[in-house]
Amino acid sequence: MNVIVNHRSYTLPATPIAVICLDGCADEYLSVAIARGKMPRLAAMARDGWRGMVRGALPSFTNVNNSSIVTGVSPAIHGICGNFFLDPESGEEVMMNGPQFRRCGTILTAVADAGRKVAFITAKEKLRTVLGDGVVERGGIVFSSEKVDEAKLATHGIDNAMEIIGKPRPEIYSGDASIYVLEAGAALAEQGRADFLYLSTTDFMQHKFGPEAPEILDFHARIDNAIGRLLDAGCTVALTADHGMNAKNDTSGNPKVIFVETLLREKFGDSLRVICPITDPYVVHHGALGSLVMVHLEDPSIRTEVAEYLFAREGITEVLTREEAVIKLELASDRIGDLVVLSGRDVVVGKSPEHHDLSVLTGGLRSHGGRYEEMVPLVISKPLTPELQRHAEGDPRNFDVFHFACHV
Amino acid sequence: MNVIVNHRSYTLPATPIAVICLDGCADEYLSVAIARGKMPRLAAMARDGWRGMVRGALPSFTNVNNSSIVTGVSPAIHGICGNFFLDPESGEEVMMNGPQFRRCGTILTAVADAGRKVAFITAKEKLRTVLGDGVVERGGIVFSSEKVDEAKLATHGIDNAMEIIGKPRPEIYSGDASIYVLEAGAALAEQGRADFLYLSTTDFMQHKFGPEAPEILDFHARIDNAIGRLLDAGCTVALTADHGMNAKNDTSGNPKVIFVETLLREKFGDSLRVICPITDPYVVHHGALGSLVMVHLEDPSIRTEVAEYLFAREGITEVLTREEAVIKLELASDRIGDLVVLSGRDVVVGKSPEHHDLSVLTGGLRSHGGRYEEMVPLVISKPLTPELQRHAEGDPRNFDVFHFACHV
């Protein structure tokens, strides 16, 4: 059975498929967890299948990359270039919290149309609403662990989800919220309720803990256990991430932040705005600070001067014009700023001190959004075909994960 | 015992130290080799010690990063910004094949001054000549596996090297050339002839083979065996890389090359030159094609236009002016071009078709030099101290490896 979505062709295998997007899973997390013996099932996948690095979409944010993964295309095509954008017509900051902002269909609905039992389970409710449209109408299941208690047959494709899964609703700001996603997927696969699964977790734990923290090693052990259940249920499992994660602190443990709007207004006046497209209702773990912001200028004539001023700043690694960002970062022209600004491995960019509540950050800041969180792991439970091997030897992307999963 | 080198302080432990620079060792090589059970000793190091990612120096070339590792500082300070540079005074292309091009001292001589038995063993003779100066005069040992048969007490600090190591000279274009480096280091450590070792291999195998190739899995098994000997000899072992490695081919397996000088001369005329600083006498494995070149302009007034023209080209990821490159890439102003040009994960930049012999590339091109080969692994046989842990949670560098090795 073959389906075509956004000009890409997917041949659906007879066996069940589970694609996992482990939010914020920098490759180091897997290396350390495997080294410490915490992920024996994933280690076996890497041994018997394939493990390599794939390139994510920029900005290296959750919505952007989940949108790419479920559509199989770049943000230039699907249009989700962050959680927020500045509407060029209204001048308002708009949160892209619904499917109307997405500019193309998803693999999930196309596969459901082809008769497969699709399940899309997320940790955060926002991802369900942004990417889950059309699946339930086609007989699939879509819910978030955050609001699993609200799941109903008519709206989510499932009644009594918590009973089926065998666990009550987890707290959203927890590792449990992510474990729950994989365990729910495993329950659905085990019970034959789904055979084409997309399971997308939250990076609460990764924002909080580096790879060696006992808490995250325990977290990964539980993730591995759930992966094992998916494998035992006969699934081909493909695991990737939406973005990596890096510590963003100085040697004293204080966040290294460049407040771009403040910086620019001091020099160029108030006729400019900075949008932090990482901002969303779930900011407790990162204070809305990431490694990419958009700069909007009322007066386009100062653009080159602003760009040069910003790029000269220590910690700023790239400043692209809108036109350059469309080509180099594969972004949609009307969803980005006049300038797109990226910061270094250990640096974040923000708007102004007032805009960010740093007091929510306990134990330092870990975040993402820039070039240094672009490369992520891909682990597949089966070896690559020669054709996929050639693909992997080019510039494979994290949003090729369904392609890999379908064709191994 | 404390030594200070280039304003950095190293406290020498009583136990022997072996720092390994595994040339071209992208992290994927280690992940796959460990997954396939080929590197049990390295896996144990990651389990009992530390494994993480460190950022190399740009250009992500061998000489640049080996220079950084043995000096502990960036190319802005040591001045080695490639294998070649265009001398601004003579207008000649100069190969930096001697220590006179380096602008600061090395950790190796300082540690030898402090009374330690230093050994610096390389695969390529060029590295010995560029970085090994002063060590033999201070009682240390310096030789390359390429010319181990020429090693003499007066000039290399050792007689009968091949007998001591127990093996004849290996072929330079081979995996053996690298294995030999580690085995030689192990022999010296086992026999108490050295207690502070820097062992630097060649990336011949990595240029030729991806992480899953049976040939490189076998190679890594032999590397691991030699690492085991160093550990068994009581060494604290710290392994890093000078740069990563990526395939640079299209889906048909042909190299994706942008010939920058040809491209620019068509548009801007002949008054410009492109320098490929990856060029060296050992080009069989990469055809002198890497992911960074320098552009020199006779007429500085066209610089912005040239930069914009280049950056608009698909596959070009960054174009920096000389001044920007000094700050953003930590390079020395007089050793680089008017423009520094970087290419993508699967793209290389060259001079002109005539300048590069692509026929030497059998089985496609794998290379390095750009941003996508900047991040490399660091594995240490002992756990980090709390202070090193904080350091690792910032932006640790591959040229911090001696710092890590001395202070765990």
XYZ file of C-alpha atoms in Angstrom, chain B:
408
model
C 53.251 19.785 40.088
C 51.761 22.710 38.251
C 52.663 23.996 34.790
C 51.348 27.080 33.065
C 51.119 27.106 29.292
C 49.577 29.906 27.261
C 47.936 31.330 30.390
C 46.301 28.015 31.276
C 47.287 26.047 34.347
C 47.717 22.259 34.384
C 48.214 20.299 37.565
C 50.121 17.177 36.650
C 48.917 14.067 38.444
C 51.334 11.376 39.613
C 49.773 8.802 37.289
C 50.490 8.524 33.572
C 48.253 10.361 31.119
C 47.482 9.353 27.543
C 45.575 11.826 25.412
C 44.378 10.396 22.120
C 43.302 12.464 19.138
C 41.443 10.027 16.928
C 41.584 11.869 13.617
C 38.198 12.353 11.953
C 36.337 10.495 14.679
C 32.791 11.773 14.351
C 30.818 10.668 17.391
C 28.750 8.270 15.260
C 31.819 6.091 14.762
C 32.016 5.477 18.492
C 28.263 4.987 18.923
C 28.076 2.382 16.183
C 31.285 0.608 17.196
C 30.094 0.433 20.804
C 26.635 -0.756 19.741
C 28.230 -3.552 17.732
C 30.335 -4.617 20.695
C 33.607 -3.603 19.027
C 34.847 -1.198 21.708
C 34.327 -2.780 25.123
C 37.133 -0.806 26.744
C 35.837 2.510 25.435
C 32.311 1.515 26.485
C 33.652 0.902 29.986
C 35.348 4.314 29.937
C 32.014 5.925 29.042
C 30.313 3.944 31.793
C 32.838 4.556 34.567
C 34.221 7.882 33.388
C 32.658 10.470 31.129
C 31.476 10.730 27.554
C 30.220 13.970 26.037
C 30.510 16.333 23.113
C 33.141 19.045 22.788
C 33.498 21.768 20.218
C 36.533 21.764 17.987
C 38.297 24.661 16.322
C 37.388 25.848 12.847
C 38.373 25.116 10.141
C 37.681 21.569 11.292
C 40.995 20.352 9.904
C 43.721 18.161 11.339
C 46.611 20.601 11.771
C 44.380 23.342 13.126
C 42.906 21.155 15.828
C 46.056 19.253 16.702
C 47.723 22.628 17.140
C 44.905 23.696 19.434
C 45.066 20.482 21.422
C 48.810 20.649 22.114
C 48.708 24.360 22.918
C 45.351 24.453 24.720
C 44.303 27.571 22.808
C 42.402 28.616 19.697
C 43.895 29.250 16.229
C 43.601 32.991 16.903
C 46.481 32.500 19.331
C 48.521 29.674 17.821
C 48.100 30.922 14.249
C 47.692 27.573 12.495
C 44.488 28.192 10.545
C 44.937 25.477 7.949
C 47.629 23.524 6.173
C 48.162 26.349 3.706
C 47.824 30.073 3.808
C 48.430 32.916 1.385
C 51.323 34.965 2.691
C 50.084 38.553 2.576
C 53.596 39.873 2.033
C 54.851 37.562 -0.706
C 51.512 36.624 -2.266
C 52.714 33.019 -2.185
C 50.805 30.000 -0.973
C 52.742 28.770 2.025
C 52.482 25.320 3.532
C 52.669 25.498 7.301
C 54.890 22.475 7.648
C 57.194 23.612 10.405
C 57.032 24.921 13.957
C 58.036 28.441 12.892
C 54.437 29.081 11.874
C 53.125 28.374 15.362
C 52.855 31.424 17.570
C 52.997 29.904 21.034
C 54.543 27.057 22.947
C 53.087 23.632 23.562
C 51.894 21.789 26.612
C 54.294 19.019 25.615
C 57.481 21.042 26.098
C 56.200 22.647 29.285
C 55.371 19.266 30.777
C 58.752 17.904 29.694
C 60.349 20.898 31.413
C 58.478 19.876 34.543
C 60.276 16.538 34.433
C 57.649 14.302 32.905
C 58.526 11.671 30.329
C 56.688 13.042 27.322
C 55.933 11.038 24.183
C 54.256 12.533 21.136
C 53.445 9.974 18.477
C 51.648 10.818 15.266
C 50.624 8.917 12.172
C 51.589 11.637 9.714
C 55.143 12.933 9.690
C 53.837 16.461 9.036
C 52.316 16.679 12.497
C 55.558 15.639 14.098
C 57.395 18.463 12.371
C 54.714 21.076 13.014
C 54.083 20.333 16.677
C 56.882 18.196 18.046
C 59.590 20.850 18.336
C 61.493 21.099 21.589
C 60.274 17.853 23.089
C 63.290 15.669 22.253
C 65.664 18.360 23.557
C 63.845 18.044 26.875
C 64.220 14.269 27.061
C 60.964 13.346 25.367
C 60.170 11.055 22.464
C 58.628 12.257 19.194
C 58.100 10.209 16.052
C 55.521 9.349 13.423
C 54.399 5.891 12.434
C 54.941 7.023 8.842
C 58.678 7.365 9.476
C 59.167 5.290 12.591
C 62.075 3.592 10.835
C 63.960 6.914 10.811
C 63.605 7.465 14.561
C 66.938 8.069 16.291
C 67.799 8.969 19.861
C 69.326 12.320 18.929
C 66.473 13.502 16.754
C 63.463 11.551 18.025
C 64.424 10.659 21.582
C 64.368 6.947 20.830
C 66.507 4.295 19.162
C 65.182 0.977 17.902
C 61.606 2.203 18.050
C 60.254 -0.631 15.926
C 61.864 -3.211 18.193
C 60.478 -1.540 21.285
C 57.022 -1.445 19.700
C 57.453 -4.924 18.277
C 56.152 -4.137 14.802
C 57.565 -2.906 11.485
C 56.664 0.436 9.941
C 53.058 0.528 8.666
C 51.863 1.906 5.341
C 50.724 5.544 5.794
C 47.581 5.088 3.698
C 46.124 2.460 5.988
C 44.303 1.871 9.221
C 47.534 0.304 10.479
C 49.213 3.713 10.506
C 46.784 4.794 13.223
C 46.702 1.541 15.162
C 50.476 1.698 15.234
C 50.389 5.106 16.949
C 48.324 3.772 19.841
C 50.254 0.520 20.074
C 53.513 2.466 20.131
C 52.129 4.639 22.918
C 51.017 1.543 24.808
C 54.459 -0.032 24.446
C 56.157 3.111 25.799
C 53.704 3.308 28.711
C 54.044 -0.392 29.496
C 57.814 -0.136 29.512
C 57.816 3.015 31.622
C 59.482 4.979 28.834
C 56.746 7.633 28.834
C 54.160 8.867 31.315
C 52.661 11.828 29.468
C 51.549 10.807 25.987
C 49.897 12.542 23.103
C 48.854 10.064 20.435
C 47.464 11.460 17.209
C 46.187 9.216 14.416
C 45.282 9.745 10.747
C 41.781 9.819 9.297
C 42.522 7.684 6.244
C 39.938 5.095 7.339
C 37.274 7.666 8.257
C 37.626 9.386 4.880
C 37.037 6.026 3.262
C 34.403 4.348 5.406
C 31.196 5.277 7.201
C 30.478 4.057 10.736
C 28.874 0.720 9.745
C 31.496 -0.485 7.279
C 33.014 -3.810 8.388
C 36.480 -2.394 7.715
C 36.037 0.456 10.159
C 34.365 -1.726 12.766
C 37.432 -3.926 12.644
C 39.610 -0.808 12.815
C 37.809 0.416 15.913
C 38.108 -2.997 17.545
C 41.875 -2.727 17.131
C 41.868 0.864 18.385
C 39.943 -0.355 21.426
C 42.441 -3.079 22.067
C 45.262 -0.529 22.106
C 43.225 1.743 24.393
C 42.902 -1.249 26.693
C 46.665 -1.623 26.792
C 47.041 2.051 27.754
C 44.460 1.626 30.517
C 46.111 -1.568 31.725
C 49.430 0.270 31.844
C 47.829 2.591 34.388
C 47.136 5.549 32.145
C 44.312 7.995 32.563
C 43.023 7.938 28.994
C 41.223 10.878 27.367
C 40.071 10.439 23.787
C 38.853 13.207 21.531
C 38.957 14.063 17.829
C 40.299 16.894 15.724
C 37.151 17.004 13.612
C 34.143 14.960 12.554
C 33.506 13.445 9.153
C 30.534 13.484 6.791
C 29.677 11.947 3.436
C 29.669 14.656 0.768
C 27.895 13.007 -2.119
C 24.633 13.230 -4.013
C 22.257 10.265 -4.132
C 24.188 8.839 -7.095
C 27.337 8.774 -5.018
C 29.057 11.662 -6.817
C 30.811 14.339 -4.747
C 28.804 17.518 -4.210
C 31.437 20.124 -4.979
C 31.220 23.868 -5.425
C 34.317 25.117 -7.256
C 34.486 28.530 -5.688
C 37.337 30.070 -7.679
C 35.792 29.006 -10.990
C 32.408 30.294 -9.895
C 33.762 33.654 -8.771
C 36.098 34.220 -11.718
C 33.208 33.694 -14.138
C 31.372 36.514 -12.419
C 34.078 38.805 -11.043
C 37.123 38.142 -13.202
C 40.567 36.771 -12.420
C 41.674 39.161 -9.709
C 40.788 36.786 -6.922
C 42.171 33.526 -5.589
C 40.771 30.676 -3.582
C 42.911 28.777 -1.098
C 41.856 25.313 0.038
C 43.544 25.099 3.433
C 42.801 21.363 3.689
C 45.390 20.775 0.941
C 48.414 18.817 2.055
C 50.712 16.173 0.641
C 48.280 13.481 1.776
C 45.269 14.159 -0.455
C 44.519 10.712 -1.834
C 41.620 10.226 0.533
C 39.850 13.557 0.023
C 41.159 15.142 -3.176
C 41.923 18.348 -1.232
C 38.197 18.969 -0.935
C 36.815 20.101 2.397
C 33.998 22.267 3.696
C 35.923 25.515 4.143
C 37.908 27.689 1.743
C 39.455 31.135 1.850
C 38.783 33.765 -0.831
C 41.451 36.420 -1.434
C 40.483 39.527 -3.365
C 42.822 41.988 -5.072
C 40.064 44.590 -5.031
C 38.578 44.843 -1.534
C 35.708 46.996 -2.759
C 33.911 43.995 -4.262
C 33.971 42.041 -1.018
C 30.352 42.533 0.015
C 29.135 41.719 -3.463
C 31.237 38.564 -3.616
C 30.060 37.533 -0.155
C 26.404 37.949 -1.074
C 26.873 36.149 -4.368
C 28.486 33.203 -2.622
C 26.041 33.038 0.251
C 23.126 32.903 -2.189
C 24.572 29.664 -3.564
C 22.880 26.464 -2.419
C 25.201 24.433 -0.211
C 27.093 27.466 1.112
C 26.162 27.867 4.767
C 28.334 30.721 6.005
C 30.403 33.488 4.442
C 32.387 35.565 6.899
C 34.596 38.561 6.336
C 38.140 38.392 7.618
C 37.181 40.561 10.597
C 34.145 38.422 11.401
C 36.131 35.204 11.066
C 38.713 36.477 13.541
C 35.974 36.830 16.158
C 33.451 34.147 15.261
C 35.861 31.414 14.161
C 38.776 32.447 16.423
C 41.189 32.741 13.498
C 44.348 34.774 12.957
C 43.726 37.776 10.734
C 46.876 37.403 8.626
C 46.458 33.687 7.965
C 43.003 33.751 6.374
C 41.258 35.187 3.324
C 39.238 38.323 2.813
C 36.305 35.944 2.997
C 35.987 32.608 4.765
C 33.448 30.298 3.138
C 31.836 27.256 4.759
C 29.648 24.617 3.163
C 26.932 22.269 4.387
C 26.887 18.847 5.901
C 26.974 17.072 2.536
C 28.788 19.678 0.435
C 32.459 20.523 -0.138
C 34.043 23.631 -1.555
C 37.047 23.562 -3.892
C 39.087 25.814 -6.121
C 38.534 24.723 -9.726
C 37.913 21.381 -11.457
C 41.544 21.312 -12.669
C 42.847 21.749 -9.145
C 41.228 18.637 -7.696
C 41.761 15.086 -8.829
C 38.397 13.461 -8.197
C 39.611 10.219 -9.747
C 41.442 9.425 -6.500
C 38.094 9.195 -4.742
C 36.891 5.653 -4.893
C 33.594 4.925 -3.197
C 32.535 8.542 -2.859
C 33.832 11.461 -0.871
C 33.837 11.794 2.899
C 35.392 14.950 4.269
C 35.344 17.738 6.848
C 36.402 21.313 7.457
C 33.095 23.046 8.147
C 30.579 23.626 10.911
C 29.050 20.152 10.611
C 32.364 18.584 11.565
C 32.958 20.957 14.482
C 31.420 18.883 17.281
C 33.439 15.860 18.376
C 33.381 13.334 21.197
C 35.376 13.393 24.391
C 35.649 10.209 26.422
C 37.613 10.067 29.663
C 38.447 7.016 31.725
C 37.661 8.726 35.035
C 34.570 10.597 36.211
C 34.622 14.376 36.166
C 35.196 16.358 39.320
C 32.396 18.802 40.204
C 34.526 21.597 38.747
C 35.084 19.763 35.470
C 31.399 18.912 35.412
C 30.573 22.628 35.504
C 33.117 23.193 32.760
C 31.505 20.432 30.695
C 28.102 22.063 31.152
C 29.287 25.183 29.349
C 30.966 25.048 25.993
C 33.841 22.595 26.490
C 36.364 22.388 23.637
C 38.371 19.537 22.217
C 41.477 21.577 23.045
C 40.501 21.384 26.700
C 41.348 17.681 26.573
C 44.662 18.011 28.453
C 42.873 20.112 31.046
C 40.303 17.370 31.516
C 42.928 14.619 31.520
C 45.095 16.362 34.124
C 42.284 17.262 36.481
C 39.995 14.207 36.663
